[in-house]
């Protein structure tokens, strides 16, 4: 009897124990999943170390900790509804994710902020190292305000297309816009033009006759409209085989120009140096990672072998890493403020010279610039000009004064974001704007002057020689 | 109890506990997974190569990194928050940008399916769609359209509406709304300012160019005119009817003509009114004009078909799982219009129009005349988010087939009698059924001719027929 009573107590205790263990299992699972939920919202803000150093952005915090989760909850609800209701089974979430990122960055209305799919990102990084895939060019989107007859050419192209009966809905698309800026009740509408910034020397684009400043209107017979910078990138700057038909409009030409450009890989050495008389000519074609260090070496070499000055050729330099700007300018400027960058929230940040980069005594410096000098290269030219470290020869630069940083995103993709507006502090006070303005040369040299093959270079070499005499 | 036995018992207890613990753990994971994917979709039996003119989505390359949409949304959302700075402007309100970013993320996810009918509706778009479906709203009864210069807004008053009665004309350029400058204003904003409760006034200053045949400009400057309009309930009347064809003469009054521009909630009742008017006037045949009708509500299409079909399937709906269900005609709605019926269609008759045309054709109650229809054999479902306050999703959820099982998608409905249209008509502004018909309409002419043959009068010569 005593034993029986003890037994039933033991059985009850065992049952209780099993139930408790079951509950404990559930609880632990919940804890684990709670641990996982914030995990799926991990911060992806680590800046791609293109330059081997972190650009000027602070440490990133997880927003999941500090903002309301409503957008996340709603987004995930929509995702589930899409899976549950869509007429076909959605096999792979990846295209959904890519579409999400693409449209989000599009909604910013900034032509330079964009999403790079994995293959676009790797093409971009290769380009910074001097390997141009596709047509061999640097492209950019420019914001153009939509006005009355501002875009007659586009209208004509659309009309042709409609008359040929291809797509009756094209006019609507032509009216479409990329960005709207609202100020109170009024709005200004913008369309993006995709412009050739620079062609790679000796590359297919240059050989086929594509010119800097050309606006790309058609690719393989299809009109280029809204949201097409990303897809153009994929068509023109990623594939390495085949050919592509382009229709471009250019200043001075009354009709659109048709071109056929083969696709391939063009290697352009980021830094190439040679001697011209007493000048050491250093051509810098991209401001990719490590370029400043290479330039510094070349300058030292040239000075050591008796060059009395340096010609820094920044033409056909359309892309680069914002972090390289400071390093390159610091080769020629030992200290002080190089540039002032307006950042998020209207805060200003000074970019100061890095004394460790400077070469002993700064040599006499000529800088070659023109409309194919864009972005980081322009910033370098601006700093050299306002600090009086070099004399600028050529023509006004492209006018891309906003600074982008490249971030990594899930799935080996990348995000280019505009993080600041670059200006150069003038010695007399005030700031020199770059965006939309560009940097004007000290000595303007028209491209065809003097019958020389490169009159800008000739003038610069001449100037270096005159200083030495 | 021996020591050994006690050990074994304790060991068994610990093992049982461990088992229970693991069971609890696993149970929770399964439950959570179930909650994550509520109804796992089943593979569709009939694979249709895409529902659009757009290129098919890229097939995932082997070895490509898999990314979940939420993970990507989170990454981009945070990056923009932390680092983005719009070049040139500072005055983008944070709240609005966040919302725009969020909406774009949803829209991008939906649009990545490359189905032109699956996308996100912003709260404003959703509101507008409800109004469209409902068939009425409070306002002045005018269309607003951005002028080609990208700055001005043009007015297009609806015939017989408050705006038209107050003297506003087609092509008037909106300059001011209640003394607020409207040049360069967003069209949505202008719409918001113009709309208001019925019975209240709104003062519009519009510009008119002296020479209406030329675009306005420095040589043809706008002259301002101030007009006060009293707002009223506007019925977005998408069904119009007339005893006798448009521009017909009295001899043709034995034919009823119905122009149905869109399928809305009240379309069925509107149709009843038309049919009873036809009965009173003893019309002998009916033309149902579905040309340029882009569709509308599925229920409305079934409602409309029910008037002409005595029971049976109107349409066969195929769920994403593959099972097919018939949507039957509502017998209580049958109107016994025991007179010949011709349905006019063209390449812009889509979706609900194709359902009705297909049903009437398959049941043998109408002759289809005109051109092959658009070919949209897909049904969308509107899923409001937070009761519409956060917008809505429009998702393609089902396919449909005509009662005899014909797949309409991409193919359209082939008319019984093919007649080409007279060329392009200006579809921007609704045509007036009661007004004069200025352009030739060979499709309508042929429809009337066919009705005559069926009515058996035989003596009439339809308008426009040569000889």
Short mmCIF file of N, CA and C in Angstrom, two decimals, chain A residues 145-276:
data_model
loop_
_atom_site.label_atom_id
_atom_site.label_comp_id
_atom_site.label_asym_id
_atom_site.label_seq_id
_atom_site.Cartn_x
_atom_site.Cartn_y
_atom_site.Cartn_z
N UNK A 145 15.76 68.90 -65.77
CA UNK A 145 14.38 69.28 -65.49
C UNK A 145 13.51 69.13 -66.74
N UNK A 146 12.29 68.63 -66.57
CA UNK A 146 11.39 68.45 -67.70
C UNK A 146 10.70 69.78 -67.97
N UNK A 147 10.98 70.35 -69.11
CA UNK A 147 10.34 71.60 -69.50
C UNK A 147 9.64 71.41 -70.82
N UNK A 148 8.97 72.44 -71.24
CA UNK A 148 8.18 72.39 -72.48
C UNK A 148 8.81 71.61 -73.60
N UNK A 149 9.68 72.24 -74.37
CA UNK A 149 10.22 71.57 -75.54
C UNK A 149 11.68 71.23 -75.32
N UNK A 150 12.02 71.10 -74.07
CA UNK A 150 13.41 70.81 -73.71
C UNK A 150 13.91 69.59 -74.44
N UNK A 151 13.02 68.61 -74.63
CA UNK A 151 13.49 67.34 -75.13
C UNK A 151 12.87 67.01 -76.48
N UNK A 152 13.02 67.93 -77.41
CA UNK A 152 12.45 67.74 -78.75
C UNK A 152 12.93 66.43 -79.37
N UNK A 153 14.22 66.14 -79.15
CA UNK A 153 14.79 64.96 -79.79
C UNK A 153 14.09 63.70 -79.31
N UNK A 154 13.89 63.65 -78.01
CA UNK A 154 13.22 62.49 -77.43
C UNK A 154 11.82 62.37 -78.00
N UNK A 155 11.14 63.50 -78.05
CA UNK A 155 9.79 63.51 -78.59
C UNK A 155 9.76 62.97 -80.03
N UNK A 156 10.77 63.39 -80.82
CA UNK A 156 10.84 62.92 -82.20
C UNK A 156 11.04 61.41 -82.24
N UNK A 157 11.94 60.95 -81.38
CA UNK A 157 12.20 59.51 -81.36
C UNK A 157 10.93 58.73 -81.00
N UNK A 158 10.20 59.27 -80.03
CA UNK A 158 8.97 58.62 -79.61
C UNK A 158 7.97 58.61 -80.77
N UNK A 159 7.89 59.75 -81.45
CA UNK A 159 6.96 59.86 -82.57
C UNK A 159 7.29 58.82 -83.64
N UNK A 160 8.58 58.75 -83.99
CA UNK A 160 9.01 57.74 -84.98
C UNK A 160 8.55 56.36 -84.56
N UNK A 161 8.80 56.07 -83.30
CA UNK A 161 8.49 54.75 -82.75
C UNK A 161 6.99 54.48 -82.87
N UNK A 162 6.20 55.50 -82.57
CA UNK A 162 4.75 55.33 -82.63
C UNK A 162 4.29 55.13 -84.06
N UNK A 163 4.91 55.91 -84.97
CA UNK A 163 4.49 55.80 -86.36
C UNK A 163 4.85 54.44 -86.93
N UNK A 164 5.97 53.90 -86.46
CA UNK A 164 6.32 52.57 -86.95
C UNK A 164 5.45 51.50 -86.29
N UNK A 165 4.57 51.93 -85.40
CA UNK A 165 3.58 51.02 -84.83
C UNK A 165 4.13 50.07 -83.80
N UNK A 166 5.30 50.37 -83.27
CA UNK A 166 5.87 49.43 -82.30
C UNK A 166 5.10 49.39 -81.00
N UNK A 167 5.04 50.53 -80.34
CA UNK A 167 4.35 50.53 -79.06
C UNK A 167 3.57 51.82 -78.90
N UNK A 168 2.25 51.72 -78.94
CA UNK A 168 1.43 52.91 -78.86
C UNK A 168 1.50 53.61 -77.52
N UNK A 169 1.99 52.91 -76.49
CA UNK A 169 1.97 53.51 -75.16
C UNK A 169 3.25 54.28 -74.86
N UNK A 170 4.12 54.41 -75.86
CA UNK A 170 5.42 55.02 -75.58
C UNK A 170 5.35 56.48 -75.18
N UNK A 171 4.39 57.20 -75.73
CA UNK A 171 4.34 58.62 -75.42
C UNK A 171 4.12 58.79 -73.92
N UNK A 172 3.27 57.97 -73.37
CA UNK A 172 3.03 58.03 -71.93
C UNK A 172 4.33 57.85 -71.18
N UNK A 173 5.11 56.88 -71.63
CA UNK A 173 6.37 56.62 -70.95
C UNK A 173 7.31 57.81 -71.09
N UNK A 174 7.26 58.43 -72.27
CA UNK A 174 8.14 59.57 -72.50
C UNK A 174 7.78 60.71 -71.56
N UNK A 175 6.52 60.78 -71.18
CA UNK A 175 6.10 61.82 -70.24
C UNK A 175 6.53 61.45 -68.83
N UNK A 176 6.90 60.22 -68.68
CA UNK A 176 7.25 59.73 -67.36
C UNK A 176 8.50 60.45 -66.84
N UNK A 177 8.64 60.48 -65.55
CA UNK A 177 9.71 61.25 -64.95
C UNK A 177 10.42 60.41 -63.92
N UNK A 178 11.63 60.79 -63.61
CA UNK A 178 12.41 60.03 -62.65
C UNK A 178 12.34 60.59 -61.25
N UNK A 179 12.18 61.87 -61.17
CA UNK A 179 12.22 62.47 -59.84
C UNK A 179 11.33 63.70 -59.80
N UNK A 180 10.74 63.92 -58.65
CA UNK A 180 9.91 65.10 -58.44
C UNK A 180 10.41 65.77 -57.18
N UNK A 181 10.62 67.08 -57.26
CA UNK A 181 10.97 67.81 -56.06
C UNK A 181 9.81 68.71 -55.73
N UNK A 182 9.31 68.58 -54.52
CA UNK A 182 8.16 69.38 -54.13
C UNK A 182 8.61 70.46 -53.18
N UNK A 183 8.02 71.64 -53.38
CA UNK A 183 8.28 72.73 -52.47
C UNK A 183 6.94 73.37 -52.21
N UNK A 184 6.35 73.06 -51.08
CA UNK A 184 4.99 73.54 -50.82
C UNK A 184 4.05 72.92 -51.82
N UNK A 185 3.37 73.75 -52.58
CA UNK A 185 2.40 73.23 -53.53
C UNK A 185 3.00 72.96 -54.90
N UNK A 186 4.15 73.55 -55.18
CA UNK A 186 4.68 73.42 -56.54
C UNK A 186 5.66 72.27 -56.61
N UNK A 187 5.88 71.82 -57.83
CA UNK A 187 6.80 70.70 -58.01
C UNK A 187 7.64 70.92 -59.27
N UNK A 188 8.84 70.41 -59.22
CA UNK A 188 9.69 70.41 -60.40
C UNK A 188 9.95 68.96 -60.75
N UNK A 189 9.80 68.61 -62.03
CA UNK A 189 9.92 67.22 -62.42
C UNK A 189 11.21 67.03 -63.21
N UNK A 190 11.86 65.93 -62.97
CA UNK A 190 13.14 65.66 -63.62
C UNK A 190 13.12 64.34 -64.38
N UNK A 191 13.88 64.31 -65.42
CA UNK A 191 14.11 63.06 -66.12
C UNK A 191 15.62 62.83 -66.10
N UNK A 192 16.03 61.57 -66.09
CA UNK A 192 17.47 61.29 -66.10
C UNK A 192 17.94 61.07 -67.53
N UNK A 193 19.03 61.71 -67.87
CA UNK A 193 19.69 61.43 -69.14
C UNK A 193 20.92 60.58 -68.86
N UNK A 194 21.08 59.54 -69.65
CA UNK A 194 22.26 58.71 -69.44
C UNK A 194 23.36 59.17 -70.38
N UNK A 195 24.43 59.66 -69.76
CA UNK A 195 25.47 60.37 -70.48
C UNK A 195 26.77 59.58 -70.46
N UNK A 196 27.50 59.63 -71.56
CA UNK A 196 28.83 59.04 -71.60
C UNK A 196 29.78 60.04 -70.95
N UNK A 197 30.37 59.67 -69.84
CA UNK A 197 31.28 60.58 -69.14
C UNK A 197 32.65 60.53 -69.81
N UNK A 198 33.18 59.33 -69.95
CA UNK A 198 34.49 59.18 -70.55
C UNK A 198 34.56 57.82 -71.22
N UNK A 199 35.33 57.75 -72.30
CA UNK A 199 35.55 56.45 -72.92
C UNK A 199 36.94 55.98 -72.54
N UNK A 200 37.09 54.65 -72.46
CA UNK A 200 38.40 54.10 -72.14
C UNK A 200 39.29 54.22 -73.37
N UNK A 201 40.51 54.77 -73.21
CA UNK A 201 41.39 54.94 -74.37
C UNK A 201 41.63 53.60 -75.07
N UNK A 202 41.38 53.58 -76.37
CA UNK A 202 41.60 52.36 -77.14
C UNK A 202 40.49 51.33 -77.01
N UNK A 203 39.45 51.65 -76.26
CA UNK A 203 38.36 50.70 -76.05
C UNK A 203 37.37 50.71 -77.21
N UNK A 204 36.42 49.75 -77.22
CA UNK A 204 35.46 49.65 -78.32
C UNK A 204 34.62 50.91 -78.51
N UNK A 205 34.20 51.54 -77.42
CA UNK A 205 33.36 52.74 -77.53
C UNK A 205 34.10 53.84 -78.27
N UNK A 206 35.35 54.04 -77.90
CA UNK A 206 36.14 55.10 -78.55
C UNK A 206 36.34 54.77 -80.02
N UNK A 207 36.69 53.52 -80.31
CA UNK A 207 36.94 53.11 -81.69
C UNK A 207 35.68 53.26 -82.54
N UNK A 208 34.52 52.94 -81.95
CA UNK A 208 33.27 53.02 -82.71
C UNK A 208 32.77 54.45 -82.89
N UNK A 209 33.39 55.40 -82.19
CA UNK A 209 33.02 56.80 -82.38
C UNK A 209 32.11 57.38 -81.33
N UNK A 210 31.92 56.66 -80.21
CA UNK A 210 31.14 57.22 -79.11
C UNK A 210 31.96 58.33 -78.46
N UNK A 211 31.30 59.44 -78.14
CA UNK A 211 32.05 60.58 -77.59
C UNK A 211 31.56 60.95 -76.21
N UNK A 212 32.46 61.46 -75.39
CA UNK A 212 32.02 61.96 -74.08
C UNK A 212 30.94 63.03 -74.27
N UNK A 213 29.94 63.01 -73.45
CA UNK A 213 28.85 63.98 -73.57
C UNK A 213 27.67 63.45 -74.36
N UNK A 214 27.88 62.36 -75.10
CA UNK A 214 26.78 61.76 -75.85
C UNK A 214 25.70 61.29 -74.87
N UNK A 215 24.44 61.54 -75.25
CA UNK A 215 23.32 61.06 -74.44
C UNK A 215 22.77 59.80 -75.11
N UNK A 216 22.72 58.70 -74.39
CA UNK A 216 22.26 57.43 -74.96
C UNK A 216 20.73 57.41 -74.99
N UNK A 217 20.19 57.26 -76.20
CA UNK A 217 18.74 57.30 -76.37
C UNK A 217 18.13 55.95 -76.68
N UNK A 218 18.87 55.13 -77.40
CA UNK A 218 18.34 53.81 -77.74
C UNK A 218 19.45 52.78 -77.56
N UNK A 219 19.09 51.62 -77.07
CA UNK A 219 20.01 50.49 -77.01
C UNK A 219 19.35 49.34 -77.75
N UNK A 220 20.00 48.84 -78.78
CA UNK A 220 19.43 47.79 -79.62
C UNK A 220 18.02 48.13 -80.09
N UNK A 221 17.85 49.37 -80.50
CA UNK A 221 16.57 49.79 -81.06
C UNK A 221 15.51 50.13 -80.04
N UNK A 222 15.78 49.91 -78.76
CA UNK A 222 14.79 50.20 -77.72
C UNK A 222 15.10 51.54 -77.08
N UNK A 223 14.06 52.35 -76.96
CA UNK A 223 14.25 53.65 -76.33
C UNK A 223 14.62 53.49 -74.86
N UNK A 224 15.46 54.40 -74.42
CA UNK A 224 15.92 54.37 -73.03
C UNK A 224 15.10 55.36 -72.22
N UNK A 225 14.40 54.86 -71.24
CA UNK A 225 13.58 55.74 -70.43
C UNK A 225 13.86 55.55 -68.96
N UNK A 226 13.00 56.10 -68.18
CA UNK A 226 12.99 56.00 -66.74
C UNK A 226 13.47 54.64 -66.24
N UNK A 227 14.23 54.69 -65.17
CA UNK A 227 14.65 53.49 -64.45
C UNK A 227 15.59 52.62 -65.26
N UNK A 228 16.16 53.17 -66.30
CA UNK A 228 16.94 52.28 -67.13
C UNK A 228 18.44 52.37 -66.90
N UNK A 229 18.89 53.18 -65.95
CA UNK A 229 20.32 53.26 -65.73
C UNK A 229 20.86 51.90 -65.27
N UNK A 230 20.13 51.27 -64.37
CA UNK A 230 20.59 49.97 -63.88
C UNK A 230 20.61 48.92 -64.98
N UNK A 231 19.54 48.90 -65.78
CA UNK A 231 19.50 47.89 -66.82
C UNK A 231 20.51 48.22 -67.92
N UNK A 232 20.77 49.50 -68.15
CA UNK A 232 21.79 49.89 -69.13
C UNK A 232 23.15 49.42 -68.68
N UNK A 233 23.38 49.61 -67.40
CA UNK A 233 24.64 49.16 -66.81
C UNK A 233 24.83 47.68 -67.12
N UNK A 234 23.75 46.90 -66.93
CA UNK A 234 23.82 45.47 -67.18
C UNK A 234 24.02 45.13 -68.66
N UNK A 235 23.54 46.02 -69.54
CA UNK A 235 23.65 45.76 -70.98
C UNK A 235 24.98 46.24 -71.54
N UNK A 236 25.48 47.35 -71.01
CA UNK A 236 26.62 48.02 -71.65
C UNK A 236 27.94 47.86 -70.90
N UNK A 237 27.87 47.64 -69.61
CA UNK A 237 29.11 47.66 -68.84
C UNK A 237 29.41 46.33 -68.15
N UNK A 238 28.64 45.30 -68.44
CA UNK A 238 28.89 44.01 -67.81
C UNK A 238 29.29 42.92 -68.82
N UNK A 239 28.49 42.73 -69.91
CA UNK A 239 28.83 41.61 -70.81
C UNK A 239 30.14 41.84 -71.56
N UNK A 240 30.82 40.75 -71.89
CA UNK A 240 32.12 40.89 -72.53
C UNK A 240 32.14 40.29 -73.93
N UNK A 241 30.99 39.79 -74.40
CA UNK A 241 30.92 39.30 -75.77
C UNK A 241 29.70 39.87 -76.47
N UNK A 242 29.75 39.85 -77.80
CA UNK A 242 28.62 40.34 -78.58
C UNK A 242 28.80 41.78 -79.01
N UNK A 243 27.74 42.35 -79.57
CA UNK A 243 27.76 43.74 -80.02
C UNK A 243 26.49 44.41 -79.54
N UNK A 244 26.52 45.72 -79.53
CA UNK A 244 25.32 46.45 -79.13
C UNK A 244 25.15 47.64 -80.07
N UNK A 245 23.88 47.90 -80.44
CA UNK A 245 23.58 49.05 -81.30
C UNK A 245 23.12 50.20 -80.42
N UNK A 246 23.72 51.36 -80.63
CA UNK A 246 23.36 52.52 -79.83
C UNK A 246 22.87 53.64 -80.72
N UNK A 247 21.88 54.38 -80.24
CA UNK A 247 21.50 55.63 -80.86
C UNK A 247 21.74 56.71 -79.83
N UNK A 248 22.59 57.69 -80.18
CA UNK A 248 22.91 58.74 -79.22
C UNK A 248 22.60 60.10 -79.83
N UNK A 249 22.37 61.07 -78.95
CA UNK A 249 22.28 62.45 -79.42
C UNK A 249 23.48 63.18 -78.87
N UNK A 250 24.01 64.11 -79.69
CA UNK A 250 25.15 64.87 -79.20
C UNK A 250 25.01 66.33 -79.56
N UNK A 251 25.63 67.15 -78.75
CA UNK A 251 25.58 68.59 -78.99
C UNK A 251 26.16 68.88 -80.36
N UNK A 252 25.48 69.73 -81.12
CA UNK A 252 26.01 70.11 -82.42
C UNK A 252 25.50 69.24 -83.55
N UNK A 253 25.04 68.03 -83.23
CA UNK A 253 24.50 67.17 -84.28
C UNK A 253 22.99 67.37 -84.34
N UNK A 254 22.47 67.56 -85.55
CA UNK A 254 21.03 67.82 -85.66
C UNK A 254 20.22 66.54 -85.56
N UNK A 255 20.84 65.44 -85.96
CA UNK A 255 20.11 64.16 -85.95
C UNK A 255 20.77 63.21 -84.96
N UNK A 256 19.98 62.26 -84.43
CA UNK A 256 20.59 61.23 -83.59
C UNK A 256 21.63 60.43 -84.39
N UNK A 257 22.65 59.97 -83.71
CA UNK A 257 23.74 59.24 -84.35
C UNK A 257 23.62 57.75 -83.99
N UNK A 258 23.68 56.90 -85.02
CA UNK A 258 23.64 55.45 -84.78
C UNK A 258 25.06 54.89 -84.77
N UNK A 259 25.32 54.02 -83.82
CA UNK A 259 26.65 53.40 -83.70
C UNK A 259 26.49 51.93 -83.38
N UNK A 260 27.48 51.15 -83.80
CA UNK A 260 27.48 49.77 -83.36
C UNK A 260 28.78 49.53 -82.61
N UNK A 261 28.67 49.07 -81.39
CA UNK A 261 29.84 48.96 -80.53
C UNK A 261 30.02 47.50 -80.09
N UNK A 262 31.19 46.92 -80.34
CA UNK A 262 31.42 45.57 -79.83
C UNK A 262 31.63 45.59 -78.32
N UNK A 263 31.36 44.46 -77.68
CA UNK A 263 31.55 44.36 -76.24
C UNK A 263 32.79 43.53 -75.95
N UNK A 264 33.55 43.93 -74.97
CA UNK A 264 34.77 43.18 -74.66
C UNK A 264 35.34 43.63 -73.34
N UNK A 265 36.62 43.38 -73.14
CA UNK A 265 37.28 43.88 -71.94
C UNK A 265 38.44 44.77 -72.38
N UNK A 266 38.49 45.96 -71.86
CA UNK A 266 39.57 46.89 -72.18
C UNK A 266 40.34 47.14 -70.90
N UNK A 267 41.63 46.87 -70.94
CA UNK A 267 42.41 47.22 -69.76
C UNK A 267 43.08 48.57 -69.95
N UNK A 268 42.82 49.45 -69.03
CA UNK A 268 43.46 50.76 -69.06
C UNK A 268 44.28 50.86 -67.77
N UNK A 269 45.59 51.02 -67.89
CA UNK A 269 46.37 51.13 -66.66
C UNK A 269 45.89 52.35 -65.87
N UNK A 270 45.52 52.17 -64.61
CA UNK A 270 45.02 53.31 -63.84
C UNK A 270 46.04 54.45 -63.78
N UNK A 271 47.30 54.10 -63.71
CA UNK A 271 48.35 55.13 -63.65
C UNK A 271 49.42 54.80 -64.70
N UNK A 272 49.71 55.76 -65.58
CA UNK A 272 50.77 55.55 -66.58
C UNK A 272 51.65 56.78 -66.59
N UNK A 273 52.97 56.57 -66.52
CA UNK A 273 53.88 57.72 -66.47
C UNK A 273 54.88 57.67 -67.61
N UNK A 274 55.25 58.84 -68.10
CA UNK A 274 56.30 58.93 -69.13
C UNK A 274 56.93 60.31 -69.04
N UNK A 275 58.09 60.49 -69.68
CA UNK A 275 58.75 61.79 -69.66
C UNK A 275 58.45 62.53 -70.93
N UNK A 276 58.18 63.82 -70.83
CA UNK A 276 58.09 64.69 -71.99
C UNK A 276 59.01 65.87 -71.68
#
